[in-house]
Amino acid sequence: MPTLIERATDLVISAQYAQAEKLLRPYLARHRDDAAGSYLLGHCLARSGRLVEAIHHLERAASVPGAPPNARVEHATAVFDSGRHTEGVDLMAGIARDHADHTPAHVLLAKMLLRAGLFVDAMESCLRALQQQPDAPDTTSLYASCLAGLGRAKQAVEWYRKASALATGDPDVRARLCFSLNSTPADPRAVYQEHLAYGRLVVAHAERLPAPNVDRTPGRRLRVGFLSPDFREHPVARFIAPVLRGLDRAQFEVVAYDVGHEPDGVTASLRTLADVWRDCATRPDAEVSRLVRADAVDILIDLAGITGNARPGVLAARPAPVQIAYLGYPNTTGLPTIDFRIVDGVTDPAGAPLFSSERLLRIDPCFLCFDPPDAPLPAAGAPGRTHVVFGSFNNATKLSDATLDLWRDVLAQVPGSRLALKGKGLADAKCRRAFERRFAERGLDVSRIDVLPYERSHAAHLRAYDAVDIALDTFPYAGTTTTCEALWMGVPVVTLAGNTHASRVSASILRACGLGEWVASDAPGYARLAGDLARARPSRQSVRAAAAGSALCDVPGFVARFGAILHEAWRLNAAPRGFTGQAIAGLAAPMRPESAVA
């Protein structure tokens, strides 16, 4: 007859965590020093999202002399996931030292270091793991992510392709490849095909729900769901908060599906803006899909696309009659079950080739709005400083070769000028040296580049604009939050508009503010604009005034337009023909003609 620990192990293997917990708790009350029982209970609690309780039991299991590496690994992982990042990294590094041949420890250490922005250290851990398992797709993909973190997008794509070839049926690996392609000058048609391949993989793994019963009563109040892992201190939360707050409750009921694992004070604030809030971080995709269906959501809006911790499997199940992609990802999702994507006439111009599995809904003049923070306008540069300081606070992953070439030409246009950079990926000394080597490779004079301290406080981050006169955008993956914040702090922004949504977001923001003259159409024009601004030096007051009085910061006007587009999506897609999405998605087509939706 199986022992209690054996029965509990079987339950854990089959993911029956609640049943295993009921079995283990009375047992551990009598056998407090049983390491195996403590490990199993800690594992159940961690998988259920109860990390504080999990750490207590996992620590007990990991502290037994001679504890197996797996117990120590799970303890370190739970500590890290609970927000104690430095401690979690130190614990995992200790395991990797003590068990040099334990590949999972090196892989998990690399993941932790990657999340902490320590890309060089993460790369070294990946290489140790790859020495032991050269063809491991997860580690190969992780190594690609390290390259992406260091701005080496082309090399990252090569490694992501290798990982995809090793794991042809894994949508997560394919997702990382798709995301990385936004930072390279790739052929849009080829990028579209990669997204379609990703979408097919997601659908193949998903549980499809039967068609819903839809209430088609004209003019009735619609129930709108928002799905996101980023209802926290995150740019997505800042842009969606005014929408959640301002949607007309006579027309819409708001349901939020939070699949994030790091709730914070922003999460608590956003809870108050939704009519219904669902905590779904530990629920599997199929369960979340059934919850959306049970909630009778009419329109489900995904805010993550193909980004970290996204839950595309929820949308692949088709839980809502109308499904929309918005805000979090600057490209098509490739999912045939997503009907629409919200864009605008600058990011996705009418008449341009359309590489999208979704039908486009345009909110003009800009597809987003910026609710300005309460931040005082900085002074016009440091007292006594005569040279011009260009700056970029964009994520270091966006520092592509094309971006560095643009910046090299700008510094050449303005003798004596300097370039100030700030970002999580530049805070580490090893990463900074790696970037300096890249700068030198592209002809940038490293002696003219200043790296500002990374600020965790948003207020301190905004104050760093005191040191910047003109912001330089990245290419081909432009800024969004950074562009809005620079303008609000009175700093002009120079951008290059390419032929993709990702490369045209800053152009959309600037045109919405009436500042379209700062949008370049080619590389020489970018450098020329930066030089002209360096000589003209618009006042900070005038730049902020342009933003404040524009459609970008007109929150009530934007929310009204957003509500109107939701009604339009409902009108277009809630029809008796069915709700498979195939009639609109055109999954098999390499490129579709421009949609009539404006």
XYZ file of C-alpha atoms in Angstrom:
598
model
C 0.000 0.000 0.000
C 1.430 3.437 -0.915
C 2.656 5.598 1.922
C 1.076 8.976 2.573
C 4.080 10.734 1.007
C 3.731 8.536 -2.088
C 0.027 9.363 -2.355
C 0.771 13.067 -1.921
C 3.477 12.852 -4.593
C 0.997 11.323 -7.043
C -1.437 14.159 -6.350
C 1.266 16.770 -6.916
C 2.335 15.153 -10.177
C -1.280 15.362 -11.392
C -1.481 19.036 -10.245
C -4.145 18.265 -7.612
C -2.561 20.720 -5.195
C -5.572 21.333 -2.938
C -6.045 17.608 -2.346
C -2.327 17.133 -1.666
C -2.389 20.021 0.822
C -5.295 18.447 2.742
C -3.304 15.238 3.004
C -0.010 16.850 4.000
C -1.047 19.415 6.612
C -2.180 16.959 9.338
C 0.778 14.739 8.524
C 3.280 17.585 8.985
C 1.606 18.633 12.214
C 2.772 15.234 13.560
C 6.048 15.017 11.583
C 7.411 18.550 11.529
C 10.911 17.450 10.520
C 9.870 15.431 7.489
C 11.779 17.161 4.653
C 9.930 15.320 1.890
C 6.535 16.341 3.264
C 7.674 19.960 3.737
C 8.966 20.043 0.179
C 5.714 18.694 -1.268
C 3.563 21.125 0.722
C 5.795 24.048 -0.191
C 5.577 23.026 -3.841
C 1.754 22.947 -3.673
C 1.591 26.362 -2.013
C 4.023 27.888 -4.531
C 1.984 26.563 -7.448
C -1.119 28.074 -5.840
C 0.518 31.504 -5.578
C 0.834 31.466 -1.771
C 4.520 32.239 -1.763
C 4.972 33.415 1.818
C 3.572 30.139 3.168
C 5.472 28.182 0.537
C 8.808 29.713 1.532
C 8.316 28.620 5.152
C 7.960 24.952 4.187
C 10.498 24.980 1.356
C 13.108 26.576 3.613
C 12.569 23.782 6.111
C 13.095 21.182 3.372
C 16.128 22.997 1.913
C 17.859 23.451 5.281
C 18.135 19.733 6.051
C 21.813 18.663 5.824
C 22.408 17.105 2.442
C 19.121 18.442 1.035
C 18.791 17.574 -2.652
C 19.360 20.402 -5.155
C 15.705 20.374 -6.239
C 14.504 21.381 -2.765
C 17.023 24.224 -2.610
C 16.177 25.311 -6.172
C 12.459 25.526 -5.441
C 13.126 27.466 -2.222
C 15.353 29.990 -4.029
C 12.783 30.359 -6.811
C 9.952 31.050 -4.349
C 12.080 33.638 -2.526
C 12.848 35.406 -5.813
C 9.234 35.275 -7.024
C 8.047 36.767 -3.734
C 9.962 39.967 -4.560
C 13.118 39.236 -2.547
C 15.155 39.291 -5.742
C 18.663 39.799 -4.381
C 18.221 37.050 -1.799
C 16.784 34.689 -4.403
C 19.723 35.305 -6.753
C 22.224 34.701 -3.938
C 20.533 31.427 -2.953
C 20.449 30.168 -6.538
C 24.060 31.204 -7.139
C 25.042 29.157 -4.084
C 23.282 26.105 -5.494
C 25.009 26.576 -8.858
C 28.394 26.716 -7.088
C 27.700 23.667 -4.913
C 26.253 21.620 -7.775
C 28.142 22.696 -10.890
C 26.586 19.887 -12.922
C 22.999 20.688 -11.897
C 21.773 22.291 -15.129
C 18.382 23.551 -13.810
C 20.176 25.673 -11.206
C 22.223 27.437 -13.903
C 19.127 27.943 -16.070
C 17.020 29.367 -13.238
C 19.908 31.568 -12.095
C 20.129 32.918 -15.659
C 16.397 33.692 -15.641
C 16.716 35.569 -12.346
C 19.737 37.531 -13.533
C 17.945 38.361 -16.783
C 14.953 39.767 -14.888
C 17.334 41.816 -12.751
C 18.910 43.356 -15.870
C 22.257 41.592 -15.290
C 22.505 40.413 -18.877
C 26.210 39.527 -18.953
C 26.003 37.429 -15.787
C 22.855 35.774 -17.148
C 24.686 34.978 -20.387
C 27.501 33.319 -18.456
C 25.030 31.108 -16.570
C 23.366 30.184 -19.881
C 26.697 29.166 -21.352
C 27.400 26.879 -18.396
C 24.021 25.221 -18.890
C 24.551 24.941 -22.655
C 27.890 23.205 -22.091
C 25.957 20.464 -20.321
C 22.891 20.414 -22.605
C 23.844 22.094 -25.928
C 20.481 21.530 -27.613
C 18.163 22.604 -24.806
C 15.603 24.941 -26.460
C 14.705 26.822 -23.276
C 18.355 27.638 -22.520
C 19.022 28.534 -26.150
C 16.073 30.917 -26.079
C 17.284 32.334 -22.771
C 20.703 33.022 -24.265
C 18.963 34.857 -27.105
C 17.147 36.992 -24.514
C 20.508 37.944 -23.004
C 21.697 39.111 -26.420
C 18.463 41.084 -26.869
C 19.000 42.717 -23.475
C 22.386 43.928 -24.676
C 20.792 45.450 -27.771
C 22.195 42.796 -30.127
C 18.867 42.173 -31.828
C 20.237 40.553 -34.992
C 22.229 37.969 -33.043
C 19.263 37.437 -30.727
C 17.040 36.619 -33.697
C 19.562 34.040 -34.901
C 19.522 32.302 -31.498
C 15.741 32.523 -31.231
C 15.509 30.843 -34.645
C 17.788 28.088 -33.397
C 15.598 27.659 -30.304
C 12.463 27.549 -32.468
C 14.026 24.820 -34.623
C 14.782 22.827 -31.468
C 11.234 23.262 -30.143
C 9.050 23.504 -33.227
C 5.818 23.110 -31.277
C 6.525 25.561 -28.438
C 4.578 28.835 -28.831
C 6.540 30.545 -26.032
C 9.834 30.153 -27.898
C 8.220 31.401 -31.104
C 6.771 34.376 -29.203
C 10.230 35.533 -28.157
C 11.382 35.354 -31.756
C 8.409 37.446 -32.891
C 9.022 40.066 -30.208
C 12.707 40.365 -31.067
C 11.926 40.937 -34.750
C 10.371 44.304 -33.829
C 13.886 45.567 -33.067
C 15.402 44.535 -36.397
C 15.074 45.972 -39.928
C 13.399 42.753 -41.105
C 11.085 42.350 -44.098
C 7.543 43.066 -42.777
C 6.131 40.227 -44.859
C 8.546 37.724 -43.262
C 7.809 39.111 -39.787
C 4.091 38.693 -40.459
C 4.606 35.060 -41.429
C 6.446 34.415 -38.167
C 3.522 35.876 -36.228
C 1.063 33.700 -38.153
C 3.161 30.635 -37.324
C 3.070 31.673 -33.669
C -0.701 32.097 -33.798
C -1.156 28.628 -35.252
C 0.897 27.125 -32.422
C -1.147 28.920 -29.760
C -4.443 27.768 -31.255
C -3.161 24.194 -31.580
C -2.456 24.097 -27.824
C -5.673 25.817 -26.716
C -8.961 24.395 -25.538
C -11.707 25.846 -27.737
C -15.046 26.699 -26.142
C -18.372 26.251 -27.938
C -19.897 29.353 -29.510
C -21.430 31.637 -26.867
C -25.040 32.629 -26.544
C -25.042 36.344 -27.318
C -27.580 38.918 -26.232
C -28.051 41.095 -29.311
C -30.479 43.538 -27.730
C -29.803 46.866 -29.491
C -28.296 49.601 -27.331
C -27.826 47.448 -24.244
C -24.944 47.935 -21.796
C -21.876 45.977 -22.907
C -19.657 44.034 -20.552
C -15.992 44.699 -21.444
C -13.172 42.580 -20.086
C -9.517 43.666 -19.887
C -6.899 40.896 -19.697
C -3.379 41.810 -18.576
C -0.342 40.683 -16.558
C 0.616 44.354 -16.139
C -1.958 45.790 -13.751
C 0.965 47.066 -11.660
C 3.743 49.667 -11.836
C 4.110 49.350 -15.587
C 3.577 51.580 -18.668
C 0.492 49.580 -19.719
C -1.135 50.357 -16.374
C -0.450 54.084 -16.770
C -2.061 54.227 -20.202
C -5.072 52.038 -19.405
C -5.929 53.612 -16.019
C -7.732 56.643 -17.520
C -9.735 54.305 -19.767
C -10.832 52.112 -16.850
C -11.679 55.218 -14.849
C -13.480 57.116 -17.571
C -15.557 54.612 -19.556
C -19.229 55.563 -19.365
C -20.770 53.114 -16.898
C -24.181 53.656 -18.420
C -22.813 52.055 -21.601
C -20.123 49.704 -20.300
C -19.396 47.446 -17.355
C -15.664 46.873 -16.778
C -14.257 43.494 -15.723
C -10.487 43.189 -15.121
C -8.697 39.841 -15.396
C -5.367 40.205 -13.609
C -2.921 37.448 -14.610
C 0.131 39.209 -13.159
C 2.295 37.765 -10.409
C 3.623 40.988 -8.861
C 0.736 43.040 -7.422
C 1.680 46.372 -5.887
C 0.190 49.719 -4.926
C -0.799 50.421 -8.531
C -2.702 47.131 -8.592
C -4.651 48.198 -5.518
C -5.480 51.522 -7.169
C -6.624 49.890 -10.419
C -8.914 47.543 -8.485
C -11.023 50.539 -7.541
C -11.495 51.446 -11.229
C -13.082 48.145 -12.296
C -16.637 47.046 -11.613
C -15.421 43.462 -11.223
C -11.856 42.338 -10.502
C -10.658 38.768 -11.041
C -7.326 37.529 -9.651
C -6.220 34.927 -12.198
C -2.430 34.695 -11.852
C -2.433 31.075 -10.719
C -5.344 29.912 -12.868
C -4.493 28.005 -16.066
C -5.589 29.407 -19.417
C -8.542 27.053 -19.787
C -9.905 28.053 -16.376
C -9.529 31.769 -17.130
C -11.299 31.277 -20.467
C -14.204 29.533 -18.771
C -14.362 32.333 -16.202
C -14.578 34.954 -18.961
C -17.361 32.946 -20.576
C -19.192 32.545 -17.245
C -18.934 36.314 -16.718
C -20.752 36.793 -20.060
C -18.125 39.225 -21.339
C -19.142 40.770 -24.659
C -15.775 42.271 -25.640
C -12.462 40.924 -24.313
C -9.485 43.270 -24.734
C -5.999 41.802 -24.456
C -3.409 44.334 -23.259
C -0.285 42.175 -23.574
C -0.085 40.724 -27.085
C 3.212 38.855 -27.382
C 4.982 40.162 -24.286
C 6.153 38.644 -21.032
C 3.538 36.697 -19.051
C 0.911 37.200 -21.776
C -1.902 34.645 -21.834
C -2.738 34.131 -25.527
C -4.230 30.729 -24.749
C -7.131 32.493 -23.064
C -8.041 34.301 -26.273
C -7.372 31.244 -28.419
C -10.269 29.516 -26.622
C -12.616 32.251 -27.929
C -14.378 32.994 -24.620
C -15.925 36.277 -25.831
C -17.905 37.113 -28.995
C -15.579 40.031 -29.808
C -11.858 40.005 -29.006
C -9.472 42.938 -29.421
C -5.707 43.442 -29.130
C -4.640 46.801 -27.731
C -1.741 48.783 -26.334
C 0.846 46.305 -25.041
C 2.367 44.982 -28.271
C 3.306 46.966 -31.413
C 2.477 44.339 -34.016
C -0.081 41.754 -35.031
C -0.644 38.862 -32.630
C -1.114 36.323 -35.417
C -4.062 34.845 -33.503
C -7.092 34.017 -35.670
C -9.373 34.374 -32.649
C -8.555 38.071 -32.151
C -10.886 40.066 -34.360
C -9.522 43.602 -34.114
C -6.439 45.605 -33.201
C -6.696 49.236 -32.103
C -4.227 51.543 -33.892
C -4.365 54.996 -35.515
C -3.834 56.588 -38.908
C -0.165 57.392 -38.247
C 0.987 54.080 -36.776
C -0.906 52.192 -39.485
C -1.712 54.546 -42.397
C -4.702 53.812 -44.596
C -3.629 52.396 -47.926
C -0.324 51.004 -46.645
C 0.346 47.257 -46.949
C -1.447 45.532 -44.098
C 0.413 42.712 -42.384
C -2.121 41.887 -39.715
C -4.237 38.891 -38.776
C -6.645 41.311 -37.069
C -8.877 43.896 -38.661
C -7.743 47.410 -37.762
C -9.802 49.867 -35.746
C -8.329 53.362 -35.825
C -8.660 55.909 -33.041
C -7.385 59.205 -34.409
C -5.396 61.293 -33.951
C -3.636 58.869 -31.564
C -4.434 55.336 -30.406
C -3.538 56.141 -26.788
C -3.806 58.975 -24.318
C -1.384 60.212 -21.684
C -2.623 61.162 -18.245
C 0.236 63.451 -17.132
C 1.925 62.888 -13.777
C 2.127 65.627 -11.187
C 5.728 66.621 -11.896
C 7.206 70.142 -11.821
C 8.757 71.416 -15.037
C 12.565 71.256 -14.781
C 14.843 74.212 -15.317
C 16.387 74.747 -18.760
C 19.613 72.844 -18.164
C 22.212 73.008 -15.419
C 23.485 76.495 -14.497
C 26.597 77.393 -16.457
C 26.296 74.507 -18.918
C 26.731 75.651 -22.500
C 26.923 72.359 -24.409
C 23.831 70.493 -25.622
C 22.878 67.204 -23.964
C 20.944 64.700 -26.030
C 19.359 61.843 -24.145
C 17.465 58.577 -24.303
C 15.777 56.788 -21.415
C 14.483 53.949 -23.581
C 14.877 50.311 -22.642
C 18.383 49.145 -23.527
C 16.926 46.338 -25.657
C 15.936 49.049 -28.161
C 19.527 50.239 -28.657
C 19.838 48.571 -32.053
C 22.701 49.049 -34.499
C 20.431 51.363 -36.514
C 19.803 53.466 -33.396
C 23.502 53.766 -32.597
C 24.221 54.812 -36.186
C 21.591 57.561 -35.912
C 23.076 58.829 -32.654
C 26.613 58.779 -34.049
C 25.488 61.063 -36.868
C 23.682 63.391 -34.440
C 26.779 63.856 -32.271
C 28.764 64.569 -35.436
C 26.216 67.268 -36.370
C 26.594 69.056 -33.027
C 30.246 69.433 -31.934
C 30.727 69.445 -28.172
C 27.362 67.818 -27.509
C 26.940 64.849 -25.183
C 24.592 61.873 -24.993
C 22.968 60.896 -21.684
C 21.553 57.373 -21.382
C 19.559 55.806 -18.583
C 18.038 52.361 -18.274
C 17.960 49.207 -16.215
C 20.230 47.373 -18.642
C 22.909 50.069 -18.280
C 22.989 50.095 -14.482
C 25.267 47.052 -14.194
C 28.987 47.667 -14.741
C 29.472 44.536 -16.884
C 26.525 45.453 -19.100
C 27.742 49.010 -19.386
C 31.137 47.800 -20.622
C 29.402 45.533 -23.140
C 27.406 48.491 -24.443
C 30.513 50.667 -24.580
C 32.137 48.072 -26.845
C 29.083 48.215 -29.100
C 29.159 52.024 -29.116
C 32.785 51.952 -30.218
C 31.982 49.364 -32.923
C 29.420 51.761 -34.436
C 31.748 54.777 -34.314
C 30.244 56.450 -31.223
C 32.772 58.321 -29.086
C 32.328 56.686 -25.668
C 33.957 59.688 -23.957
C 30.908 61.776 -24.993
C 28.369 59.386 -23.420
C 27.119 59.682 -19.844
C 25.177 56.902 -18.126
C 22.751 58.313 -15.565
C 21.838 56.319 -12.438
C 18.891 53.959 -12.786
C 15.990 55.276 -10.676
C 13.330 52.989 -9.235
C 11.207 55.947 -8.127
C 9.055 57.319 -10.945
C 9.386 60.851 -9.556
C 13.190 60.557 -9.516
C 13.107 59.119 -13.029
C 11.218 62.177 -14.292
C 13.602 64.551 -12.507
C 16.455 63.026 -14.519
C 15.114 64.970 -17.525
C 16.685 68.040 -15.862
C 19.951 66.870 -17.424
C 18.583 66.462 -20.972
C 17.937 69.128 -23.608
C 16.706 66.981 -26.522
C 15.494 63.375 -26.471
C 16.588 60.999 -29.238
C 14.177 58.204 -30.067
C 15.187 54.637 -30.893
C 14.708 52.831 -34.217
C 13.126 50.605 -35.480
C 11.407 50.070 -32.095
C 10.362 53.561 -31.048
C 9.500 54.756 -27.585
C 6.031 55.230 -26.177
C 6.084 56.077 -22.464
C 9.520 57.673 -22.803
C 8.293 59.933 -25.610
C 5.244 61.065 -23.643
C 7.260 61.666 -20.481
C 9.996 63.593 -22.288
C 7.433 65.936 -23.848
C 5.694 66.434 -20.510
C 9.029 67.356 -18.931
C 9.500 69.957 -21.684
C 12.075 68.033 -23.711
C 11.722 67.912 -27.533
C 11.834 64.431 -29.104
C 13.345 63.528 -32.479
C 12.051 60.334 -34.077
C 12.419 58.455 -37.352
C 9.175 57.071 -38.774
C 9.689 53.728 -40.494
C 7.262 51.364 -42.208
C 6.053 49.448 -39.145
C 3.728 50.216 -36.241
C 6.628 49.807 -33.794
C 8.675 52.451 -35.620
C 5.802 54.972 -35.875
C 4.400 55.234 -32.339
C 6.487 58.290 -31.424
C 5.482 59.854 -34.742
C 1.839 59.360 -33.769
C 2.420 60.952 -30.357
C 4.274 63.938 -31.804
C 1.698 64.564 -34.526
C -1.096 64.375 -31.955
C 0.715 67.161 -30.083
C 1.071 69.293 -33.214
C 4.824 68.622 -33.267
C 5.039 66.674 -36.507
C 8.004 68.763 -37.633
C 10.148 66.648 -35.260
C 9.380 63.471 -37.215
C 12.095 62.490 -39.708
C 11.494 60.340 -42.776
C 15.100 59.165 -43.210
C 18.388 58.930 -41.305
C 19.932 62.172 -42.661
C 16.715 63.996 -41.765
C 16.902 62.633 -38.200
C 20.401 64.042 -37.703
C 19.419 67.326 -39.347
C 16.367 67.726 -37.083
C 18.460 67.043 -33.983
C 20.968 69.663 -35.096
C 18.236 72.225 -35.791
C 16.700 71.654 -32.334
C 20.126 71.958 -30.711
C 20.420 75.427 -32.219
C 16.795 76.522 -31.667
C 16.404 75.061 -28.141
C 12.596 75.385 -27.692
C 11.632 76.374 -24.182
C 10.480 73.661 -21.822
C 7.311 75.636 -21.177
C 6.390 75.662 -24.869
C 6.960 71.901 -25.268
C 4.851 71.041 -22.231
C 2.140 73.464 -23.329
C 1.979 71.778 -26.734
C 1.473 68.389 -25.085
C -0.934 69.619 -22.412
C -3.235 71.304 -24.918
C -3.233 68.425 -27.390
C -5.349 65.370 -28.106
C -2.642 63.253 -26.453
C -3.572 64.587 -23.012
C -7.303 65.026 -23.675
C -8.384 62.128 -21.470
C -12.174 62.704 -21.644
C -12.054 63.078 -25.432
C -9.966 59.942 -25.856
C -12.163 57.849 -23.565
C -15.209 58.919 -25.549
C -13.492 57.874 -28.782
C -12.447 54.593 -27.186
C -16.035 53.861 -26.168
C -17.233 54.650 -29.682
C -14.716 52.226 -31.193
C -15.916 49.476 -28.851
C -19.474 50.009 -30.055
C -18.200 49.887 -33.637
C -16.374 46.597 -32.980
C -19.553 45.146 -31.463
C -21.618 46.284 -34.412
C -19.171 44.834 -36.931
C -18.603 41.450 -35.352
C -21.600 40.511 -33.176
C -23.593 39.055 -36.051
C -25.533 35.797 -36.419
C -22.880 34.331 -38.779
C -20.960 32.932 -35.784
C -17.952 33.835 -33.727
C -14.980 31.851 -34.971
C -13.151 34.975 -36.094
C -12.015 33.238 -39.285
C -14.132 35.455 -41.532
C -12.107 38.443 -40.428
C -8.743 37.011 -39.468
C -7.628 35.643 -42.840
C -5.025 33.478 -41.127
C -3.763 31.746 -44.247
C -3.263 34.905 -46.309
C 0.258 36.364 -46.354
C -1.156 39.868 -46.722
C -4.679 41.205 -46.842
C -5.994 44.356 -48.509
C -6.609 47.382 -46.337
C -9.610 47.160 -44.033
C -12.449 49.595 -44.529
C -12.626 50.223 -40.794
C -11.379 53.723 -40.020
